[in-house]
Coordinates of C-alpha atoms in Angstrom, one line a residue:
Chain R
M1 CA 0.0 0.0 0.0
R2 CA 1.3 3.4 -1.0
I3 CA 0.4 6.1 1.5
V4 CA 1.0 9.8 1.0
V5 CA 0.9 12.0 4.1
L6 CA 0.9 15.8 4.2
A7 CA 2.7 16.7 7.4
G8 CA 3.6 19.7 9.5
G9 CA 5.8 19.4 12.6
I10 CA 5.1 17.8 15.9
G11 CA 1.5 16.5 15.2
G12 CA 2.4 15.2 11.8
A13 CA 5.6 13.5 13.1
R14 CA 3.8 11.8 16.0
F15 CA 1.0 10.6 13.7
L16 CA 3.6 9.2 11.3
R17 CA 5.1 7.2 14.1
G18 CA 1.7 5.7 14.7
L19 CA 1.1 5.1 11.1
K20 CA 4.4 3.2 10.7
Q21 CA 3.3 0.9 13.5
A22 CA -0.2 0.5 12.1
A23 CA 1.0 -0.2 8.6
P24 CA 4.6 -1.6 8.8
E25 CA 4.6 -2.8 5.2
A26 CA 3.3 0.4 3.7
D27 CA 5.3 2.5 1.4
I28 CA 4.9 6.0 3.0
T29 CA 5.8 9.2 1.3
V30 CA 5.7 12.3 3.5
I31 CA 5.2 15.7 1.9
G32 CA 6.6 18.1 4.5
N33 CA 5.7 21.7 5.1
T34 CA 8.5 24.1 4.4
G35 CA 6.6 27.3 5.0
D36 CA 8.0 27.4 8.6
D37 CA 11.5 27.5 7.3
I38 CA 13.6 30.4 8.5
H39 CA 17.1 31.7 8.0
L40 CA 18.8 32.1 11.3
F41 CA 22.5 33.1 11.7
G42 CA 22.9 32.6 8.0
L43 CA 21.7 29.0 8.2
K44 CA 18.7 27.5 6.6
V45 CA 16.5 26.0 9.3
C46 CA 13.6 23.6 8.3
P47 CA 11.7 23.0 11.6
D48 CA 9.0 20.7 10.2
L49 CA 11.2 18.6 8.1
D50 CA 13.6 18.2 11.0
T51 CA 10.9 17.3 13.4
V52 CA 9.7 14.5 11.2
M53 CA 13.2 13.3 10.6
Y54 CA 14.3 13.4 14.2
T55 CA 11.0 11.9 15.5
L56 CA 11.0 9.0 13.1
G57 CA 14.8 8.6 13.3
G58 CA 14.9 8.4 17.1
G59 CA 16.7 11.7 17.7
I60 CA 13.8 13.9 18.9
N61 CA 13.4 15.5 22.3
E62 CA 10.3 13.5 23.3
E63 CA 9.2 15.9 26.0
Q64 CA 9.1 19.1 23.9
G65 CA 8.4 17.3 20.6
W66 CA 10.9 19.3 18.6
G67 CA 14.7 19.6 18.7
R68 CA 17.3 17.0 19.6
T69 CA 17.4 14.8 22.6
D70 CA 20.2 15.4 25.1
E71 CA 20.6 18.9 23.7
S72 CA 22.9 21.7 24.8
F73 CA 23.0 25.4 23.9
R74 CA 26.6 26.5 23.9
V75 CA 26.7 27.9 20.4
K76 CA 23.5 29.9 21.1
E77 CA 25.0 31.3 24.3
E78 CA 28.1 32.4 22.5
L79 CA 26.1 34.0 19.7
A80 CA 24.2 35.9 22.4
A81 CA 27.6 37.0 23.9
Y82 CA 28.3 38.5 20.5
G83 CA 24.9 40.2 20.6
V84 CA 23.7 38.1 17.8
G85 CA 20.2 36.8 18.0
P86 CA 17.4 36.0 17.9
E87 CA 17.5 34.5 21.4
W88 CA 13.8 33.4 21.2
F89 CA 14.5 30.6 18.8
G90 CA 15.9 27.5 20.5
L91 CA 18.7 26.2 18.3
G92 CA 20.7 23.6 20.2
D93 CA 24.3 22.5 19.5
R94 CA 23.3 19.2 18.0
D95 CA 20.5 20.8 16.0
F96 CA 23.0 23.4 14.7
A97 CA 24.9 20.6 13.0
T98 CA 21.9 19.7 10.9
H99 CA 21.5 23.3 9.7
I100 CA 25.2 23.6 9.0
V101 CA 25.2 20.5 6.8
R102 CA 22.0 21.6 5.1
T103 CA 23.2 25.1 4.4
Q104 CA 26.5 23.9 3.1
M105 CA 24.8 21.5 0.7
L106 CA 22.4 24.2 -0.4
S107 CA 25.3 26.6 -1.0
A108 CA 26.9 23.9 -3.1
G109 CA 23.9 23.9 -5.3
Y110 CA 21.9 20.9 -4.2
P111 CA 18.1 21.5 -4.0
L112 CA 16.4 21.1 -0.7
S113 CA 14.9 17.8 -1.7
A114 CA 18.3 16.3 -2.4
V115 CA 19.6 17.8 0.9
T116 CA 16.7 16.3 2.8
E117 CA 17.4 12.9 1.3
A118 CA 21.0 13.1 2.3
L119 CA 20.2 14.1 5.9
C120 CA 17.8 11.2 6.0
T121 CA 20.5 8.7 5.1
R122 CA 21.7 9.2 8.6
W123 CA 18.2 9.2 10.3
N124 CA 16.6 6.4 8.4
P125 CA 13.1 7.7 9.1
G126 CA 11.5 4.7 7.4
V127 CA 9.5 7.0 5.2
R128 CA 10.4 8.9 2.1
L129 CA 10.5 12.5 3.2
L130 CA 10.0 15.2 0.6
P131 CA 9.8 18.9 1.1
M132 CA 6.7 20.3 -0.5
S133 CA 8.9 22.4 -2.8
D134 CA 12.5 23.2 -3.5
D135 CA 11.5 26.8 -3.9
R136 CA 11.6 29.2 -1.0
V137 CA 8.2 29.7 0.7
E138 CA 7.9 31.5 4.0
T139 CA 4.7 31.9 5.9
H140 CA 4.2 35.5 7.1
V141 CA 1.6 36.7 9.6
A142 CA 0.0 40.1 9.7
V143 CA -0.6 41.4 13.2
E144 CA -1.3 44.6 15.0
L145 CA 1.8 45.3 17.0
D146 CA 2.3 48.5 19.0
G147 CA -0.7 50.1 17.2
E148 CA 0.7 49.3 13.7
R149 CA -0.1 46.6 11.3
K150 CA 3.1 44.6 10.8
V151 CA 3.9 41.5 8.8
I152 CA 6.2 39.1 10.6
H153 CA 7.7 35.7 10.0
F154 CA 5.6 32.9 11.1
Q155 CA 8.2 31.8 13.6
E156 CA 8.3 35.2 15.2
Y157 CA 4.5 35.0 15.6
W158 CA 4.5 31.4 16.8
V159 CA 7.6 31.1 18.9
K160 CA 8.5 34.7 19.9
L161 CA 5.0 36.0 20.4
R162 CA 3.4 32.6 21.3
A163 CA 0.5 33.6 19.0
S164 CA -0.6 36.0 21.7
L165 CA -1.9 38.5 19.2
P166 CA -4.8 37.9 16.8
A167 CA -3.5 37.2 13.3
D168 CA -5.2 39.3 10.6
A169 CA -3.8 37.3 7.8
V170 CA -1.5 34.3 7.2
V171 CA 0.3 34.4 3.8
P172 CA 2.6 31.7 2.5
V173 CA 4.9 34.1 0.7
G174 CA 6.4 32.6 -2.4
A175 CA 3.9 29.7 -2.5
D176 CA 2.2 31.0 -5.6
Q177 CA 5.5 30.9 -7.5
A178 CA 6.7 27.6 -6.1
K179 CA 6.8 24.3 -7.9
P180 CA 6.2 21.0 -6.1
A181 CA 9.5 19.3 -5.3
P182 CA 10.6 16.4 -7.5
G183 CA 8.6 13.3 -6.6
V184 CA 5.7 15.1 -4.9
L185 CA 3.2 14.9 -7.8
E186 CA 4.4 11.5 -8.8
A187 CA 3.9 10.2 -5.2
I188 CA 0.4 11.6 -5.1
A189 CA -0.5 10.2 -8.5
A190 CA 0.8 6.7 -7.4
A191 CA -0.9 6.8 -4.0
D192 CA -3.5 4.3 -2.8
V193 CA -4.4 6.6 0.2
I194 CA -3.7 10.2 1.1
L195 CA -3.8 11.2 4.7
F196 CA -3.9 14.6 6.4
P197 CA -2.6 14.0 10.0
P198 CA -3.9 16.2 12.8
S199 CA -1.5 19.0 11.7
N200 CA -2.3 22.6 11.6
P201 CA -4.8 23.1 8.7
V202 CA -3.6 26.6 7.9
V203 CA 0.1 26.9 8.4
S204 CA 1.0 23.2 7.9
V205 CA -1.3 21.3 5.6
G206 CA -2.7 24.6 4.2
T207 CA 0.7 25.8 3.2
I208 CA 1.5 22.5 1.4
L209 CA -1.8 22.8 -0.4
A210 CA -0.9 26.4 -1.4
V211 CA 1.8 25.1 -3.7
P212 CA 0.2 25.2 -7.2
G213 CA -0.4 21.7 -8.4
I214 CA -0.5 19.9 -5.1
R215 CA -4.2 20.5 -4.2
E216 CA -5.2 19.7 -7.8
A217 CA -3.2 16.5 -7.9
I218 CA -4.8 15.3 -4.6
A219 CA -8.3 16.2 -5.8
E220 CA -7.7 14.3 -9.1
A221 CA -5.8 11.3 -7.7
G222 CA -9.0 9.3 -7.5
V223 CA -8.0 7.7 -4.2
P224 CA -9.4 8.2 -0.7
V225 CA -8.3 11.3 1.0
V226 CA -8.8 11.1 4.8
G227 CA -8.0 13.6 7.5
L228 CA -7.9 13.7 11.3
S229 CA -9.2 16.6 13.1
P230 CA -6.5 18.7 14.9
I231 CA -9.4 20.3 16.9
V232 CA -10.8 18.3 19.8
G233 CA -13.6 19.7 21.8
D234 CA -13.4 23.1 20.1
A235 CA -9.7 23.6 21.0
P236 CA -6.5 22.6 19.2
V237 CA -5.0 19.4 20.6
R238 CA -1.7 21.2 20.7
G239 CA -0.3 24.3 19.4
M240 CA -2.3 27.4 18.7
A241 CA -4.3 26.4 15.5
D242 CA -7.3 28.4 16.7
K243 CA -5.3 31.6 16.2
V244 CA -4.5 31.1 12.6
L245 CA -7.9 29.5 11.8
A246 CA -9.5 32.8 12.9
A247 CA -7.2 34.6 10.4
V248 CA -8.7 32.6 7.5
G249 CA -12.2 32.9 8.9
V250 CA -12.6 29.4 10.1
E251 CA -14.1 28.4 13.4
A252 CA -11.9 26.2 15.7
T253 CA -14.2 23.2 15.5
A254 CA -13.7 19.8 14.0
E255 CA -16.6 20.4 11.6
A256 CA -15.5 23.8 10.5
V257 CA -12.0 22.5 9.6
A258 CA -13.5 19.6 7.6
R259 CA -15.7 22.1 5.7
H260 CA -12.6 24.3 5.2
Y261 CA -10.8 21.5 3.4
G262 CA -14.1 20.7 1.6
S263 CA -15.5 17.7 0.0
G264 CA -13.7 18.5 -3.2
L265 CA -10.5 17.5 -1.5
L266 CA -11.5 15.4 1.5
D267 CA -13.4 12.1 1.3
G268 CA -13.2 11.1 5.0
W269 CA -12.7 12.9 8.3
L270 CA -12.1 11.6 11.8
V271 CA -13.3 13.6 14.7
D272 CA -12.7 12.8 18.4
T273 CA -15.4 11.0 20.3
V274 CA -16.1 14.2 22.3
D275 CA -17.0 15.7 18.9
A276 CA -19.4 12.9 17.9
G277 CA -22.0 15.6 17.6
A278 CA -20.1 17.0 14.6
V279 CA -20.4 13.8 12.5
A280 CA -23.7 14.6 11.0
G281 CA -22.7 18.1 10.0
V282 CA -19.5 16.9 8.4
E283 CA -21.4 14.2 6.5
D284 CA -23.9 16.9 5.4
A285 CA -20.9 18.6 3.8
G286 CA -20.3 15.4 1.7
I287 CA -17.5 14.1 3.7
R288 CA -17.7 10.6 5.4
C289 CA -17.1 11.0 9.1
R290 CA -16.4 8.8 12.1
A291 CA -15.8 9.7 15.8
V292 CA -12.9 7.9 17.3
P293 CA -10.4 8.7 20.1
L294 CA -8.0 11.3 18.6
M295 CA -5.6 12.0 21.5
M296 CA -2.0 10.8 20.6
T297 CA -1.3 9.9 24.2
D298 CA 1.1 7.1 23.4
L299 CA 2.3 5.2 20.4
D300 CA -0.5 2.5 20.6
A301 CA -3.2 5.2 20.7
T302 CA -1.7 6.9 17.8
A303 CA -1.4 3.7 15.8
E304 CA -5.0 3.0 16.5
M305 CA -5.9 6.5 15.1
A306 CA -3.9 5.6 11.9
R307 CA -5.7 2.3 11.7
Q308 CA -9.0 4.1 11.9
A309 CA -8.0 6.5 9.2
L310 CA -7.0 3.6 6.9
A311 CA -10.2 1.8 7.7
L312 CA -12.2 4.9 6.8
A313 CA -10.2 5.2 3.6
L314 CA -11.2 1.6 2.7
E315 CA -14.8 2.4 3.5
V316 CA -14.8 5.5 1.4
R317 CA -13.3 3.6 -1.6
A318 CA -15.9 0.8 -1.3
Chain M
M1 CA 54.1 55.3 21.0
R2 CA 52.5 53.7 18.0
I3 CA 53.6 50.1 17.5
V4 CA 52.7 47.9 14.5
V5 CA 53.0 44.1 15.0
L6 CA 52.8 41.5 12.2
A7 CA 51.3 38.5 13.9
G8 CA 50.6 34.9 13.2
G9 CA 48.7 32.7 15.7
I10 CA 49.9 31.4 19.0
G11 CA 53.4 32.8 19.0
G12 CA 52.2 36.2 17.9
A13 CA 49.3 36.3 20.3
R14 CA 51.4 35.4 23.3
F15 CA 54.0 37.9 22.4
L16 CA 51.3 40.6 22.1
R17 CA 50.2 39.8 25.6
G18 CA 53.7 40.5 26.8
L19 CA 54.0 43.6 24.7
K20 CA 50.8 45.0 26.2
Q21 CA 52.3 44.5 29.7
A22 CA 55.6 46.0 28.7
A23 CA 54.1 49.0 27.0
P24 CA 50.6 49.6 28.6
E25 CA 50.3 53.1 27.1
A26 CA 51.3 52.1 23.6
D27 CA 48.9 52.3 20.7
I28 CA 49.2 48.8 19.2
T29 CA 48.0 47.8 15.7
V30 CA 48.2 44.2 14.9
I31 CA 48.3 43.1 11.2
G32 CA 47.1 39.6 11.3
N33 CA 47.9 36.7 9.0
T34 CA 44.9 35.4 7.1
G35 CA 46.7 33.0 4.9
D36 CA 45.7 30.2 7.4
D37 CA 42.1 31.0 6.8
I38 CA 40.0 28.0 5.7
H39 CA 36.4 27.4 4.8
L40 CA 35.0 24.5 6.8
F41 CA 31.4 23.4 6.8
G42 CA 30.6 26.4 4.7
L43 CA 31.9 28.7 7.4
K44 CA 34.9 31.1 7.2
V45 CA 37.4 30.2 9.8
C46 CA 40.3 32.7 10.6
P47 CA 42.5 30.8 13.0
D48 CA 45.2 33.4 13.4
L49 CA 42.9 36.4 13.9
D50 CA 40.9 34.4 16.4
T51 CA 43.9 33.2 18.3
V52 CA 45.0 36.8 18.7
M53 CA 41.4 37.9 19.7
Y54 CA 40.8 35.1 22.1
T55 CA 44.3 35.3 23.7
L56 CA 44.1 39.1 24.3
G57 CA 40.4 39.0 25.2
G58 CA 40.8 36.3 27.8
G59 CA 38.9 33.6 25.9
I60 CA 41.8 31.4 24.8
N61 CA 42.4 27.8 25.8
E62 CA 45.7 28.5 27.6
E63 CA 47.0 25.0 27.5
Q64 CA 46.7 24.4 23.8
G65 CA 47.2 28.0 22.8
W66 CA 44.3 28.1 20.3
G67 CA 40.5 27.6 20.5
R68 CA 38.3 28.6 23.4
T69 CA 38.6 27.8 27.0
D70 CA 36.0 25.4 28.6
E71 CA 35.2 24.1 25.1
S72 CA 33.0 21.3 24.0
F73 CA 32.6 19.5 20.7
R74 CA 29.0 18.6 20.2
V75 CA 28.5 20.3 16.9
K76 CA 31.5 18.6 15.5
E77 CA 30.4 15.2 16.8
E78 CA 27.1 15.6 15.1
L79 CA 28.7 16.7 11.9
A80 CA 30.7 13.5 12.0
A81 CA 27.5 11.5 12.6
Y82 CA 26.3 13.0 9.3
G83 CA 29.6 11.9 7.7
V84 CA 30.6 15.5 7.3
G85 CA 34.2 16.3 8.0
P86 CA 37.0 17.1 8.2
E87 CA 37.4 15.6 11.6
W88 CA 41.0 16.6 12.0
F89 CA 40.2 20.3 12.5
G90 CA 39.2 20.9 16.1
L91 CA 36.3 23.3 15.9
G92 CA 34.6 23.5 19.3
D93 CA 31.0 24.7 20.0
R94 CA 32.0 28.1 21.4
D95 CA 34.4 28.6 18.5
F96 CA 31.7 27.7 16.0
A97 CA 29.7 30.7 17.1
T98 CA 32.6 33.0 16.1
H99 CA 32.6 31.5 12.6
I100 CA 28.9 31.6 12.3
V101 CA 28.8 35.3 13.2
R102 CA 31.7 36.0 10.8
T103 CA 30.2 34.1 7.9
Q104 CA 26.9 35.7 8.4
M105 CA 28.4 39.2 8.3
L106 CA 30.6 38.3 5.3
S107 CA 27.5 37.0 3.5
A108 CA 25.8 40.3 4.3
G109 CA 28.6 42.1 2.4
Y110 CA 30.8 43.3 5.2
P111 CA 34.6 43.0 4.5
L112 CA 36.7 40.9 6.8
S113 CA 38.2 44.0 8.4
A114 CA 34.8 45.3 9.5
V115 CA 33.8 41.8 10.7
T116 CA 37.0 41.5 12.7
E117 CA 36.3 44.9 14.3
A118 CA 32.8 43.8 15.2
L119 CA 34.0 40.6 16.8
C120 CA 36.6 42.6 18.7
T121 CA 33.9 44.8 20.3
R122 CA 33.1 41.7 22.3
W123 CA 36.6 40.7 23.1
N124 CA 38.2 44.1 23.7
P125 CA 41.7 42.8 22.9
G126 CA 43.3 46.1 23.8
V127 CA 44.9 46.4 20.3
R128 CA 43.6 47.3 16.9
L129 CA 43.4 44.0 15.1
L130 CA 43.4 44.3 11.3
P131 CA 43.5 41.4 8.8
M132 CA 46.4 41.8 6.4
S133 CA 43.8 41.9 3.6
D134 CA 40.1 41.8 3.0
D135 CA 40.8 39.7 -0.1
R136 CA 41.0 35.9 0.1
V137 CA 44.5 34.5 0.5
E138 CA 45.0 30.8 1.2
T139 CA 48.4 29.3 1.8
H140 CA 48.9 26.1 0.0
V141 CA 51.7 23.6 0.4
A142 CA 53.1 21.3 -2.2
V143 CA 54.0 17.8 -0.9
E144 CA 54.7 14.4 -2.2
L145 CA 51.8 12.2 -1.1
D146 CA 51.4 8.6 -2.1
G147 CA 54.0 9.0 -4.7
E148 CA 52.3 12.0 -6.3
R149 CA 53.0 15.7 -6.0
K150 CA 49.9 17.3 -4.4
V151 CA 49.0 20.8 -3.4
I152 CA 47.1 20.9 -0.2
H153 CA 45.7 23.6 2.0
F154 CA 48.1 24.8 4.7
Q155 CA 45.8 23.6 7.5
E156 CA 45.7 20.1 5.9
Y157 CA 49.5 20.1 5.9
W158 CA 49.9 21.6 9.4
V159 CA 47.0 20.1 11.4
K160 CA 46.1 16.9 9.6
L161 CA 49.6 15.8 8.5
R162 CA 51.3 17.5 11.4
A163 CA 53.9 18.7 8.8
S164 CA 55.2 15.1 8.7
L165 CA 56.2 15.4 5.1
P166 CA 58.7 17.7 3.5
A167 CA 57.1 20.7 1.9
D168 CA 58.3 21.3 -1.6
A169 CA 56.8 24.7 -1.9
V170 CA 54.6 27.1 0.2
V171 CA 52.4 29.4 -1.9
P172 CA 50.1 32.1 -0.5
V173 CA 47.5 31.7 -3.2
G174 CA 45.8 34.9 -4.0
A175 CA 48.4 37.1 -2.2
D176 CA 49.7 38.6 -5.4
Q177 CA 46.2 39.9 -6.2
A178 CA 45.4 41.0 -2.6
K179 CA 45.2 44.5 -1.4
P180 CA 46.2 45.5 2.2
A181 CA 43.1 45.9 4.3
P182 CA 41.9 49.4 5.1
G183 CA 44.1 50.9 7.8
V184 CA 47.1 48.6 7.2
L185 CA 49.3 50.9 5.2
E186 CA 48.2 53.9 7.2
A187 CA 49.2 52.2 10.5
I188 CA 52.6 51.3 9.1
A189 CA 53.2 54.8 7.8
A190 CA 52.2 56.2 11.2
A191 CA 54.2 53.7 13.3
D192 CA 57.0 54.6 15.6
V193 CA 58.2 51.0 15.8
I194 CA 57.4 47.9 13.8
L195 CA 57.8 44.4 15.4
F196 CA 57.9 40.9 14.0
P197 CA 57.1 38.6 17.0
P198 CA 58.5 35.1 17.1
S199 CA 55.9 34.0 14.6
N200 CA 56.5 31.7 11.7
P201 CA 58.7 33.6 9.2
V202 CA 57.2 31.7 6.2
V203 CA 53.5 31.0 6.7
S204 CA 52.7 33.9 9.2
V205 CA 54.9 36.9 8.8
G206 CA 56.0 35.8 5.3
T207 CA 52.4 35.6 4.1
I208 CA 51.6 39.1 5.5
L209 CA 54.7 40.4 3.7
A210 CA 53.5 38.7 0.5
V211 CA 50.6 41.1 0.2
P212 CA 51.8 43.7 -2.3
G213 CA 52.5 47.0 -0.7
I214 CA 53.0 45.8 2.9
R215 CA 56.7 44.9 2.6
E216 CA 57.4 48.1 0.7
A217 CA 55.5 50.2 3.2
I218 CA 57.5 48.7 6.1
A219 CA 60.8 49.1 4.3
E220 CA 60.0 52.7 3.5
A221 CA 58.4 53.7 6.9
G222 CA 61.8 55.0 8.1
V223 CA 61.2 53.6 11.6
P224 CA 63.0 50.8 13.5
V225 CA 61.8 47.3 12.4
V226 CA 62.8 44.7 15.0
G227 CA 62.1 41.0 15.0
L228 CA 62.4 38.2 17.5
S229 CA 63.8 34.8 16.4
P230 CA 61.2 32.0 16.4
I231 CA 64.2 29.6 16.2
V232 CA 66.1 28.9 19.4
G233 CA 69.0 26.5 19.4
D234 CA 68.4 25.5 15.7
A235 CA 64.8 24.4 16.4
P236 CA 61.5 26.2 16.3
V237 CA 60.3 27.3 19.8
R238 CA 57.0 25.8 18.9
G239 CA 55.2 24.6 15.8
M240 CA 57.0 23.2 12.9
A241 CA 58.7 26.3 11.3
D242 CA 61.7 24.3 10.2
K243 CA 59.5 22.3 7.8
V244 CA 58.3 25.3 5.9
L245 CA 61.7 27.1 6.1
A246 CA 63.2 24.2 4.2
A247 CA 60.6 24.7 1.5
V248 CA 61.9 28.2 0.9
G249 CA 65.5 27.2 1.2
V250 CA 66.2 28.7 4.6
E251 CA 68.1 26.9 7.3
A252 CA 66.3 26.6 10.7
T253 CA 68.7 28.9 12.5
A254 CA 68.2 32.3 14.2
E255 CA 70.8 33.8 11.8
A256 CA 69.4 32.3 8.6
V257 CA 65.9 33.6 9.4
A258 CA 67.3 37.1 10.0
R259 CA 69.1 37.0 6.7
H260 CA 65.9 35.7 5.1
Y261 CA 64.1 38.8 6.2
G262 CA 67.2 40.8 5.2
S263 CA 68.6 44.2 6.2
G264 CA 66.4 45.9 3.6
L265 CA 63.5 45.1 5.9
L266 CA 64.9 44.4 9.4
D267 CA 66.9 46.8 11.5
G268 CA 67.2 44.8 14.6
W269 CA 67.0 41.1 15.6
L270 CA 66.8 39.3 18.9
V271 CA 68.2 35.8 19.2
D272 CA 68.1 33.7 22.3
T273 CA 71.0 33.5 24.6
V274 CA 71.7 30.0 23.5
D275 CA 72.2 31.5 20.0
A276 CA 74.6 34.2 21.2
G277 CA 77.1 32.8 18.7
A278 CA 74.8 34.0 15.9
V279 CA 75.0 37.6 16.8
A280 CA 78.1 38.4 14.9
G281 CA 76.8 36.7 11.7
V282 CA 73.5 38.7 11.9
E283 CA 75.4 41.9 12.4
D284 CA 77.5 41.0 9.4
A285 CA 74.3 41.0 7.4
G286 CA 73.7 44.6 8.4
I287 CA 71.1 43.9 11.2
R288 CA 71.7 45.0 14.7
C289 CA 71.5 41.9 17.0
R290 CA 71.3 41.1 20.7
A291 CA 71.1 37.8 22.5
V292 CA 68.4 37.7 25.2
P293 CA 66.2 35.0 26.7
L294 CA 63.5 34.3 24.1
M295 CA 61.4 31.6 25.8
M296 CA 57.8 32.8 26.5
T297 CA 57.6 30.7 29.6
D298 CA 55.2 33.1 31.3
L299 CA 53.8 36.6 30.9
D300 CA 56.7 38.3 32.7
A301 CA 59.3 36.6 30.6
T302 CA 57.3 37.5 27.5
A303 CA 57.0 41.1 28.6
E304 CA 60.8 41.3 29.1
M305 CA 61.2 40.0 25.6
A306 CA 59.0 42.8 24.4
R307 CA 61.0 45.4 26.4
Q308 CA 64.2 44.1 24.9
A309 CA 62.7 44.4 21.4
L310 CA 61.6 48.0 22.1
A311 CA 65.0 48.8 23.6
L312 CA 66.7 47.5 20.5
A313 CA 64.4 49.6 18.4
L314 CA 65.5 52.7 20.4
E315 CA 69.1 51.7 20.0
V316 CA 68.7 51.3 16.2
R317 CA 67.0 54.6 15.9
A318 CA 69.8 56.4 17.8

């Protein structure tokens, strides 16, 4: 079975770990969000790709869900001693090495997809990890800051400001000019199932879908497309998805997110059991819906979510 | 008193520390060798400038003479885990930060001299530290390796091979096209005294003198130029200067090095007391010479060497 998964960072990575357990024989291609990418200290940082790579490769800091296990911050401390920031982005020493290798390869002319493949030869994530695009895309957020409308990098909004201000707009800058990375459209065309993990529907899955060609390829693939709600009980399971949903005029509910993706894209949708009341509304929108436990409390629970998603895909196809 | 010092790495840096103690009121400009510079992991590393900066700024690893005190090597270990080397060059985590800041500023368009000045605002070395040039110069060494003549980077010769092979030639690649950095010729023209510390006469001081205009400016400055022999008792005080002296056809003796600089450049030369027998020969070459203790065993001994150099400069001028 060939499965394509559109993934953001922590939520996507943890779901993938469950999916690998649920479908150990499957051939899984992950299309990773690169809209979170940021240049820091002259280095190219790809937080979502790295979170997937570290999580599936056994290098993740389990507790925080991002960054490396057993991490230290000596480089960052020294940079701060030089007065060079930002200090709000937590780049650890081990993590720095990844960005140094990536930046060196990019400078040598390799596209991000080739660099990601090279990094994965170390991590052996057990999936094929593709960036959504080799072209630069950067999600920017419009906010009101000190009485002025300002457009800031997504990471500044998310990490520095902890999404504490309402977002007026979320724009994946460069997405409209970006091309899907080599292999992305081919993987979608060859897929048996396409899954949207409980990743952020705006700044993770939404950004991937903003790359021209990807949404169309998924809609036209003729295979089941099943998503898992990142909203449980009208609140994001983790992260601050409600803040960026508001910016695109979508309520933070399991049903509203399903309708946001729409039946043109989505064939099936899993909501949490606490949102069982939303099933009828989602099905009214033309999307098959089931209520199952959606909290990724441990690997077994996550694997069961993946099984349910694959079961719904089978049901949709039948 | 305005003193200009042409400095390499460890020897130059330690001498400068003694000079600062010997002449606390002096206005010292250091023209640093950049022929040792190397690009590693996509980062610009300037070992000699950093050794001077760290030594005078209190950040040096005293025992080894280069690199940072209280250093760790986590980034390097991770790079090795990615299969990315070289492993033979000891870049520590704290040191990495310096190269990251430098590379970021260079990429932003600042010349090396401006970058060095910026880094020094943190370290306050108490001297004005100028790179010999803002242009790229890289010392390469020709050796016979596995039966073939190969040209390798100086650091590969020096650090990886520990100068274990005879050097057929030492070439400061790019030096002939390089221009002195802003302030270099002005500092020489305004100097009261010019000193050559016991740095390597070929790959440190020699490389600086290879930048067109610098040798001429020193020769024409009309002020005393005094050097200290890096060779004591027919062997280098530290490092492997004898190996590269052989490549340029110069014997590893205090007298031969003085004659190599020549009376057109050098007015005074200090040899160690064990080389007192060389004094007459040096003076025969038209260079005033004194035999004094030249081992930089501690700061006081080093300061005394600096005092002797300044005394010889006075004597030469009189």
